[in-house]
Short mmCIF file of C-alpha atoms in Angstrom, two decimals:
data_model
loop_
_atom_site.label_atom_id
_atom_site.label_comp_id
_atom_site.label_asym_id
_atom_site.label_seq_id
_atom_site.Cartn_x
_atom_site.Cartn_y
_atom_site.Cartn_z
CA UNK A 305 -2.73 -13.35 -29.99
CA UNK A 306 0.20 -11.14 -30.93
CA UNK A 307 3.50 -12.21 -29.41
CA UNK A 308 6.60 -10.08 -29.65
CA UNK A 309 10.09 -10.61 -28.32
CA UNK A 310 13.46 -8.92 -28.38
CA UNK A 311 16.68 -10.86 -28.31
CA UNK A 312 19.98 -9.49 -27.04
CA UNK A 313 23.41 -10.82 -27.89
CA UNK A 314 25.56 -11.41 -24.83
CA UNK A 315 29.03 -10.23 -25.91
CA UNK A 316 31.44 -13.10 -26.25
CA UNK A 317 35.10 -12.37 -25.37
CA UNK A 318 36.23 -14.82 -28.04
CA UNK A 319 35.58 -15.28 -31.77
CA UNK A 320 33.59 -16.02 -33.96
CA UNK A 321 32.03 -12.52 -33.83
CA UNK A 322 35.26 -10.81 -32.71
CA UNK A 323 35.59 -7.84 -35.03
CA UNK A 324 32.39 -8.52 -36.95
CA UNK A 325 28.94 -6.86 -36.92
CA UNK A 326 27.08 -4.80 -34.31
CA UNK A 327 26.12 -6.09 -30.91
CA UNK A 328 22.88 -4.63 -29.52
CA UNK A 329 22.95 -4.24 -25.77
CA UNK A 330 19.99 -4.03 -23.33
CA UNK A 331 17.82 -0.93 -23.56
CA UNK A 332 18.32 1.89 -21.05
CA UNK A 333 15.28 3.91 -19.94
CA UNK A 334 15.67 7.41 -18.50
CA UNK A 335 13.30 10.26 -17.65
CA UNK A 336 13.31 14.01 -16.97
CA UNK A 337 10.83 16.79 -16.42
CA UNK A 338 10.05 18.73 -19.54
CA UNK A 339 12.46 21.64 -19.93
CA UNK A 340 14.84 20.14 -17.35
CA UNK A 341 17.93 17.98 -17.85
CA UNK A 342 18.70 14.70 -16.12
CA UNK A 343 22.25 13.36 -15.79
CA UNK A 344 22.70 9.70 -16.65
CA UNK A 345 25.53 7.20 -16.96
CA UNK A 346 26.07 4.44 -19.45
CA UNK A 347 28.58 1.79 -18.38
CA UNK A 348 30.44 -0.18 -21.06
CA UNK A 349 32.88 -3.01 -20.45
CA UNK A 350 35.31 -4.13 -23.11
CA UNK A 351 34.39 -7.81 -23.47
CA UNK A 352 37.52 -8.68 -25.46
CA UNK A 353 40.88 -9.85 -24.27
CA UNK A 354 42.34 -7.29 -26.65
CA UNK A 355 42.97 -3.58 -26.61
CA UNK A 356 40.42 -1.63 -28.63
CA UNK A 357 39.87 2.00 -29.65
CA UNK A 358 36.28 3.19 -29.95
CA UNK A 359 34.56 6.26 -31.32
CA UNK A 360 31.34 7.39 -29.64
CA UNK A 361 28.43 8.76 -31.63
CA UNK A 362 24.65 9.09 -31.35
CA UNK A 363 22.03 7.70 -33.69
CA UNK A 364 18.53 9.14 -33.85
CA UNK A 365 15.41 6.97 -33.85
CA UNK A 366 15.41 6.78 -37.67
CA UNK A 367 19.03 5.67 -37.72
CA UNK A 368 20.56 8.98 -38.80
CA UNK A 369 23.65 10.41 -37.14
CA UNK A 370 22.67 12.72 -34.28
CA UNK A 371 24.78 15.54 -32.93
CA UNK A 372 26.67 14.72 -29.74
CA UNK A 373 27.53 18.26 -28.66
CA UNK A 374 25.15 21.12 -27.70
CA UNK A 375 23.78 23.07 -30.65
CA UNK A 376 25.47 26.31 -31.62
CA UNK A 377 22.11 28.11 -31.61
CA UNK A 378 21.79 27.59 -27.88
CA UNK A 379 18.63 25.47 -28.27
CA UNK A 380 18.97 22.36 -26.11
CA UNK A 381 19.00 19.02 -27.86
CA UNK A 382 17.21 16.10 -26.18
CA UNK A 383 20.48 14.14 -26.00
CA UNK A 384 24.03 15.21 -25.28
CA UNK A 385 27.15 13.16 -24.52
CA UNK A 386 29.30 14.78 -21.84
CA UNK A 387 32.79 13.60 -22.74
CA UNK A 388 35.73 15.88 -23.63
CA UNK A 389 37.00 13.30 -26.11
CA UNK A 390 34.83 10.98 -28.15
CA UNK A 391 37.65 8.60 -29.09
CA UNK A 392 38.71 6.32 -26.24
CA UNK A 393 41.18 3.49 -25.86
CA UNK A 394 40.13 0.53 -23.73
CA UNK A 395 42.36 -2.14 -22.27
CA UNK A 396 41.14 -5.75 -22.17
CA UNK A 397 38.01 -6.03 -19.97
CA UNK A 398 38.25 -2.39 -18.93
CA UNK A 399 35.07 -0.50 -17.98
CA UNK A 400 34.24 3.07 -18.93
CA UNK A 401 31.39 5.40 -18.00
CA UNK A 402 29.72 7.47 -20.69
CA UNK A 403 27.81 10.39 -19.11
CA UNK A 404 24.95 11.88 -21.10
CA UNK A 405 22.12 14.40 -20.65
CA UNK A 406 18.47 13.95 -21.40
CA UNK A 407 16.58 17.24 -21.81
CA UNK A 408 13.08 16.82 -23.30
CA UNK A 409 11.35 19.81 -24.83
CA UNK A 410 8.07 18.12 -25.81
CA UNK A 411 5.72 15.63 -24.18
CA UNK A 412 6.59 12.96 -26.72
CA UNK A 413 8.69 9.82 -26.72
CA UNK A 414 12.41 10.39 -27.28
CA UNK A 415 14.73 7.66 -28.50
CA UNK A 416 18.37 7.45 -29.45
CA UNK A 417 21.26 4.98 -29.50
CA UNK A 418 24.78 5.43 -28.19
CA UNK A 419 27.13 3.68 -30.58
CA UNK A 420 30.67 2.68 -29.63
CA UNK A 421 32.32 1.85 -32.94
CA UNK A 422 35.59 -0.08 -32.79
CA UNK A 423 38.12 1.57 -35.12
CA UNK A 424 41.32 -0.05 -33.86
CA UNK A 425 42.21 -3.37 -32.29
CA UNK A 426 45.62 -3.82 -30.67
CA UNK A 427 46.58 -0.43 -32.12
CA UNK A 428 45.90 -1.62 -35.66
CA UNK A 429 43.10 -0.07 -37.74
CA UNK A 430 40.30 -2.44 -38.66
CA UNK A 431 40.22 -3.23 -42.35
CA UNK A 432 36.46 -3.69 -42.31
CA UNK A 433 34.25 -1.11 -40.62
CA UNK A 434 30.97 -1.85 -38.86
CA UNK A 435 32.14 -3.53 -35.66
CA UNK A 436 30.31 -1.68 -32.87
CA UNK A 437 28.34 -1.89 -29.65
CA UNK A 438 24.89 -0.27 -29.73
CA UNK A 439 23.07 0.93 -26.57
CA UNK A 440 19.41 1.82 -27.25
CA UNK A 441 18.11 4.56 -24.95
CA UNK A 442 14.51 5.61 -24.44
CA UNK A 443 13.65 8.88 -22.73
CA UNK A 444 10.35 9.73 -21.04
CA UNK A 445 9.29 13.36 -20.74
CA UNK A 446 7.47 13.98 -17.47
CA UNK A 447 5.15 16.79 -16.52
CA UNK A 448 6.58 19.05 -13.81
CA UNK A 449 5.46 18.38 -10.26
CA UNK A 450 2.78 16.08 -8.87
CA UNK A 451 -0.90 17.01 -8.95
CA UNK A 452 -2.78 16.36 -5.69
CA UNK A 453 -6.27 14.96 -6.29
CA UNK A 454 -7.57 15.29 -2.72
CA UNK A 455 -8.71 12.99 0.05
CA UNK A 456 -11.20 10.12 -0.36
CA UNK A 457 -12.94 8.98 2.84
CA UNK A 458 -15.15 6.04 3.66
CA UNK A 459 -15.77 3.50 6.43
CA UNK A 460 -14.46 -0.04 6.49
CA UNK A 461 -16.76 -2.39 4.53
CA UNK A 462 -18.51 0.55 2.85
CA UNK A 463 -17.49 0.71 -0.86
CA UNK A 464 -16.44 4.02 -2.40
CA UNK A 465 -17.38 4.41 -6.07
CA UNK A 466 -16.17 7.57 -7.82
CA UNK A 467 -14.41 8.98 -10.91
CA UNK A 468 -11.03 10.64 -11.34
CA UNK A 469 -10.53 13.24 -14.07
CA UNK A 470 -6.82 13.57 -14.84
CA UNK A 471 -5.64 16.55 -16.93
CA UNK A 472 -2.58 15.68 -19.03
CA UNK A 473 -1.04 19.12 -19.35
CA UNK A 474 1.07 19.73 -22.43
CA UNK A 475 -0.34 16.74 -24.29
CA UNK A 476 -1.91 16.98 -27.71
CA UNK A 477 -5.58 15.99 -28.06
CA UNK A 478 -5.73 12.28 -27.27
CA UNK A 479 -7.18 9.86 -29.77
CA UNK A 480 -10.04 7.67 -28.59
CA UNK A 481 -8.03 4.56 -29.45
CA UNK A 482 -4.75 5.84 -28.01
CA UNK A 483 -3.08 3.55 -25.49
CA UNK A 484 -2.95 5.03 -22.01
CA UNK A 485 -1.01 3.26 -19.28
CA UNK A 486 -1.58 3.66 -15.55
CA UNK A 487 0.71 2.65 -12.69
CA UNK A 488 -0.41 2.65 -9.05
CA UNK A 489 2.08 2.72 -6.19
CA UNK A 490 1.05 2.00 -2.59
CA UNK A 491 2.78 2.38 0.74
CA UNK A 492 4.49 -0.84 1.80
CA UNK A 493 2.41 -1.41 4.96
CA UNK A 494 -0.86 -1.32 2.99
CA UNK A 495 0.37 -2.91 -0.24
CA UNK A 496 -1.33 -6.29 0.15
CA UNK A 497 -4.66 -4.88 1.32
CA UNK A 498 -4.90 -2.19 -1.37
CA UNK A 499 -3.99 -4.62 -4.15
CA UNK A 500 -7.15 -6.53 -3.28
CA UNK A 501 -9.61 -3.75 -2.45
CA UNK A 502 -8.75 -0.92 -4.90
CA UNK A 503 -9.27 -0.99 -8.65
CA UNK A 504 -8.78 1.68 -11.30
CA UNK A 505 -10.28 1.26 -14.78
CA UNK A 506 -10.34 3.55 -17.78
CA UNK A 507 -13.75 5.10 -18.40
CA UNK A 508 -14.73 4.70 -22.05
CA UNK A 509 -18.16 6.29 -21.90
CA UNK A 510 -19.15 8.95 -24.50
CA UNK A 511 -18.59 11.70 -21.93
CA UNK A 512 -15.10 10.40 -21.19
CA UNK A 513 -14.29 10.31 -24.93
CA UNK A 514 -15.29 13.97 -25.22
CA UNK A 515 -12.93 14.78 -22.35
CA UNK A 516 -10.04 13.23 -24.31
CA UNK A 517 -10.25 16.08 -26.82
CA UNK A 518 -9.42 18.43 -23.95
CA UNK A 519 -6.47 16.30 -22.86
CA UNK A 520 -8.33 14.86 -19.85
CA UNK A 521 -8.41 11.13 -19.10
CA UNK A 522 -11.16 9.83 -16.82
CA UNK A 523 -10.88 6.74 -14.64
CA UNK A 524 -13.38 4.79 -12.58
CA UNK A 525 -12.14 4.29 -9.01
CA UNK A 526 -13.68 1.52 -6.91
CA UNK A 527 -12.44 1.21 -3.34
CA UNK A 528 -13.88 -1.48 -1.05
CA UNK A 529 -11.74 -1.52 2.13
CA UNK A 530 -12.17 -4.19 4.78
CA UNK A 531 -10.19 -2.47 7.56
CA UNK A 532 -9.39 1.00 8.86
CA UNK A 533 -6.32 2.66 7.35
CA UNK A 534 -4.75 5.92 6.28
CA UNK A 535 -2.56 5.77 3.19
CA UNK A 536 -1.13 7.78 0.30
CA UNK A 537 -1.46 6.53 -3.27
CA UNK A 538 0.74 7.60 -6.17
CA UNK A 539 -0.56 7.33 -9.72
CA UNK A 540 1.47 7.62 -12.91
CA UNK A 541 -0.24 8.06 -16.28
CA UNK A 542 1.75 7.68 -19.50
CA UNK A 543 0.90 7.70 -23.20
CA UNK A 544 2.22 5.34 -25.83
CA UNK A 545 3.22 8.39 -27.88
CA UNK A 546 5.31 9.66 -24.96
CA UNK A 547 4.91 11.72 -21.83
CA UNK A 548 4.20 10.88 -18.21
CA UNK A 549 2.12 12.63 -15.54
CA UNK A 550 2.19 12.08 -11.78
CA UNK A 551 -0.77 12.32 -9.40
CA UNK A 552 -1.31 11.63 -5.72
CA UNK A 553 -4.30 11.24 -3.41
CA UNK A 554 -5.04 10.19 0.17
CA UNK A 555 -7.26 7.36 1.35
CA UNK A 556 -8.88 7.62 4.79
CA UNK A 557 -10.84 4.61 6.06
CA UNK A 558 -12.58 4.93 9.43
CA UNK A 559 -13.47 2.04 11.74
CA UNK A 560 -16.52 -0.02 10.90
CA UNK A 561 -19.31 -0.57 13.40
CA UNK A 562 -18.59 -3.27 15.96
CA UNK A 563 -19.33 -6.82 14.85
CA UNK A 564 -20.73 -7.94 18.22
CA UNK A 565 -21.00 -7.09 21.92
CA UNK A 566 -19.47 -9.34 24.58
CA UNK A 567 -20.66 -9.07 28.22
CA UNK A 568 -18.62 -10.69 31.01
CA UNK A 569 -19.57 -10.88 34.70
CA UNK A 570 -16.76 -11.27 37.22
CA UNK A 571 -16.19 -10.88 40.95
CA UNK A 572 -13.29 -8.99 42.52
CA UNK A 573 -9.88 -10.69 42.03
CA UNK A 574 -11.48 -13.55 40.11
CA UNK A 575 -10.95 -14.29 36.41
CA UNK A 576 -13.92 -15.03 34.21
CA UNK A 577 -13.58 -15.93 30.53
CA UNK A 578 -15.72 -16.34 27.44
CA UNK A 579 -14.66 -17.86 24.13
CA UNK A 580 -15.74 -17.66 20.50
CA UNK A 581 -14.53 -18.95 17.14
CA UNK A 582 -14.05 -17.18 13.82
CA UNK A 583 -12.61 -17.77 10.35
CA UNK A 584 -10.89 -15.66 7.73
CA UNK A 585 -12.95 -13.70 5.21
CA UNK A 586 -11.12 -15.54 2.42
CA UNK A 587 -10.55 -19.25 1.87
CA UNK A 588 -6.93 -19.22 3.03
CA UNK A 589 -5.06 -19.34 6.31
CA UNK A 590 -3.56 -15.97 7.17
CA UNK A 591 -1.59 -14.46 10.08
CA UNK A 592 -3.58 -12.34 12.54
CA UNK A 593 -3.07 -10.04 15.52
CA UNK A 594 -5.60 -9.73 18.35
CA UNK A 595 -5.47 -6.89 20.87
CA UNK A 596 -7.46 -4.44 22.96
CA UNK A 597 -7.21 -0.80 21.91
CA UNK A 598 -5.28 1.64 24.12
CA UNK A 599 -8.45 3.16 25.61
CA UNK A 600 -9.71 -0.22 26.84
CA UNK A 601 -9.78 -1.21 30.53
CA UNK A 602 -6.63 -3.03 31.63
CA UNK A 603 -8.77 -5.75 33.26
CA UNK A 604 -9.40 -7.35 29.83
CA UNK A 605 -7.03 -9.75 28.06
CA UNK A 606 -7.30 -11.92 24.96
CA UNK A 607 -5.60 -15.14 23.93
CA UNK A 608 -4.05 -15.89 21.52
CA UNK A 609 -2.63 -12.49 20.58
CA UNK A 610 -1.24 -13.75 17.27
CA UNK A 611 -1.33 -16.84 15.10
CA UNK A 612 -2.97 -18.19 11.96
CA UNK A 613 -6.66 -17.58 11.26
CA UNK A 614 -8.38 -20.60 9.77
CA UNK A 615 -9.79 -20.30 6.21
CA UNK A 616 -13.41 -19.45 5.46
CA UNK A 617 -14.22 -23.08 4.63
CA UNK A 618 -13.04 -24.32 8.02
CA UNK A 619 -15.78 -25.92 10.13
CA UNK A 620 -14.03 -25.20 13.44
CA UNK A 621 -12.32 -21.84 12.97
CA UNK A 622 -9.82 -20.30 15.35
CA UNK A 623 -10.77 -20.02 19.03
CA UNK A 624 -10.32 -16.78 20.97
CA UNK A 625 -10.62 -16.51 24.77
CA UNK A 626 -11.48 -13.13 26.33
CA UNK A 627 -10.80 -12.85 30.09
CA UNK A 628 -11.96 -10.33 32.68
CA UNK A 629 -10.37 -9.88 36.15
CA UNK A 630 -11.69 -6.81 38.02
CA UNK A 631 -9.66 -5.35 40.88
CA UNK A 632 -11.97 -2.64 42.17
CA UNK A 633 -15.61 -1.64 42.65
CA UNK A 634 -17.45 1.37 41.32
CA UNK A 635 -15.81 1.45 37.88
CA UNK A 636 -17.11 0.94 34.36
CA UNK A 637 -15.14 -1.73 32.50
CA UNK A 638 -15.24 -1.28 28.74
CA UNK A 639 -12.93 -2.40 25.97
CA UNK A 640 -12.65 -2.67 22.22
CA UNK A 641 -11.23 -5.96 20.98
CA UNK A 642 -9.68 -5.92 17.49
CA UNK A 643 -8.75 -8.96 15.42
CA UNK A 644 -7.01 -8.02 12.19
CA UNK A 645 -5.16 -9.52 9.26
CA UNK A 646 -3.43 -7.78 6.38
CA UNK A 647 -6.74 -7.46 4.52
CA UNK A 648 -9.50 -7.59 7.14
CA UNK A 649 -10.42 -6.24 10.57
CA UNK A 650 -13.08 -7.27 13.10
CA UNK A 651 -14.05 -5.28 16.22
CA UNK A 652 -15.97 -6.30 19.36
CA UNK A 653 -17.33 -4.16 22.18
CA UNK A 654 -16.49 -5.87 25.50
CA UNK A 655 -18.33 -4.88 28.70
CA UNK A 656 -17.34 -6.10 32.15
CA UNK A 657 -19.45 -5.82 35.29
CA UNK A 658 -19.73 -7.28 38.79
CA UNK A 659 -22.34 -9.89 39.72
CA UNK A 660 -25.73 -8.49 40.69
CA UNK A 661 -25.81 -7.83 44.46
CA UNK A 662 -28.37 -9.77 46.52
CA UNK A 663 -29.21 -8.15 49.88
CA UNK A 664 -28.15 -10.78 52.39
CA UNK A 665 -30.14 -9.33 55.37
CA UNK A 666 -33.32 -9.06 53.35
CA UNK A 667 -32.88 -12.64 52.19
CA UNK A 668 -32.40 -13.73 55.83
CA UNK A 669 -35.56 -11.93 56.86
CA UNK A 670 -37.54 -13.74 54.19
CA UNK A 671 -36.21 -17.08 55.46
CA UNK A 672 -37.03 -16.14 59.03
CA UNK A 673 -40.59 -15.33 58.06
CA UNK A 674 -41.03 -18.62 56.27
CA UNK A 675 -39.37 -20.88 58.81
CA UNK A 676 -39.96 -19.23 62.20
CA UNK A 677 -43.12 -21.18 62.88
CA UNK A 678 -44.57 -18.20 64.80
CA UNK A 679 -48.20 -17.15 64.60
CA UNK A 680 -48.98 -14.30 62.16
CA UNK A 681 -49.30 -11.74 64.95
CA UNK A 682 -45.88 -12.67 66.34
CA UNK A 683 -44.41 -12.58 62.86
CA UNK A 684 -45.78 -9.07 62.38
CA UNK A 685 -44.19 -8.06 65.67
CA UNK A 686 -40.88 -9.53 64.48
CA UNK A 687 -41.13 -7.65 61.17
CA UNK A 688 -41.72 -4.40 63.01
CA UNK A 689 -38.72 -5.00 65.23
CA UNK A 690 -36.52 -5.78 62.20
CA UNK A 691 -37.79 -2.68 60.40
CA UNK A 692 -36.88 -0.47 63.37
CA UNK A 693 -33.42 -2.04 63.50
CA UNK A 694 -32.88 -1.33 59.76
CA UNK A 695 -34.04 2.28 60.20
CA UNK A 696 -31.66 2.78 63.13
CA UNK A 697 -28.72 1.43 61.11
CA UNK A 698 -29.69 3.59 58.12
CA UNK A 699 -29.90 6.75 60.27
CA UNK A 700 -26.46 6.03 61.74
CA UNK A 701 -24.76 5.41 58.38
CA UNK A 702 -26.53 7.94 56.14
CA UNK A 703 -27.68 11.55 56.61
CA UNK A 704 -31.33 12.41 56.35
CA UNK A 705 -30.98 13.27 52.67
CA UNK A 706 -29.38 9.92 51.82
CA UNK A 707 -31.15 6.87 50.45
CA UNK A 708 -32.34 4.40 53.14
CA UNK A 709 -30.03 1.49 53.88
CA UNK A 710 -31.13 -1.62 51.98
CA UNK A 711 -34.59 -0.20 51.37
#
C-alpha cells in the first residue's frame, strides 16, 4: 500500500511565522481547450493585522522564474498574469484578485505557481527575504469539442455488452502502462439507476494494446438496465501525462415485456378488485410509484399509488389492490399498470370485461321443460309454441339479415 498526503499551512494572523518562510496555499486547478485561453482569478487575503507590500511572480514546475508578461515573439505562453502593476500594497486583512490566463499549446500537463513575495511590512523593507505566499496551479489541456459516440439501444432487463474505441486526438502514442482516468457523468434523474447498472472498464487485451500505439483507448461497456429510460451520458478521458478528451453518447432503453396479465370481471357501476403482493429486486426498502399509463382505460385504479416497497427478503411483501368499475357496455377495457422504483420497473397487462351473459328466457324454458309435469307430447307442443314466439320477437327486432334473437 502506498499512501501519500499533502499538508497545507493555514495562514496564522499572528506570530510565530509572521515574516518567516513560505506558506503553501491550496492547489488551484484550471482547464482550457488547446490553442484557446481561459480567464481565471486567484483570490488572496492578507492574513496579517499589518500592512504589507507584495511582488507577484510566476514559478515554473521546476522552480525557475517564469515570465509573467506575454512573450515579445508573439508566441503565447501557457501562463500570463493580467495585472498592470506587479507590486501591490495590501492593508490588514484586505483581499485582492489576481487575474491570469491559461493558454495550453500541447496536450500535456501544465503547472506553475503564483508567488506573492512580501517585500515590505508596515512600509519598512524586510531585512530577510523569503517570506511569501505560494499558490500552486495545475492546468489541463482539453481537446476541442465533444465527440458523439452514437446511440446504444436495448430493452429493460436485456444486458448490452459492447466496446467503445476512443481516439485521443493530439496525444502522443500511449504507453501500455500509462495511467488513463475516466469520469462518467449522468443526468440527475437517472443518476442512481445508472450508477448500479452501467459499468465501464479499460480493455487490456492484446488488440487494445495495439490500438494504444495509434492513440486510441478501448473500453468495455456493460449496461444492464432494469427499467425503461432515455438518457445522455458524458465521458471524460484524461491522461496522467496531461490532456483531457470529452465524449458523449445516448442510452435508449425500451419497455420490457409485461410481467403478468391480470383479468378482472365486473358488472356495470360495480367495483371489483384483485390484489397481489411483491417485493423489491434488492434487499432494501425503497420508495415506489404505481400508476396506469396514459393510454389505459379510466375504469382502472390502483392502491397504493406510492409508498415503500418491502425488501427482497420480506416474506409478506407490499400489497397492491387493482380495482375495476365499468360504466358502459360494448367497450374493451385494457390498461398497463406500472410499478417502478429508482432502479427497477414492473409492468402488468390488465384486462377488464363484463360477466358472461346467461340467456334468462332460455334458462326459464329449460326449467319449464323439467318441472311442467306435462306428457312428452304436450311438452313438444309447448316447445313449438315457445319457438314461434321467439321467432316472432326476433323478426320484429331484427331485419332478415340479422342474427336470430337469442338463438
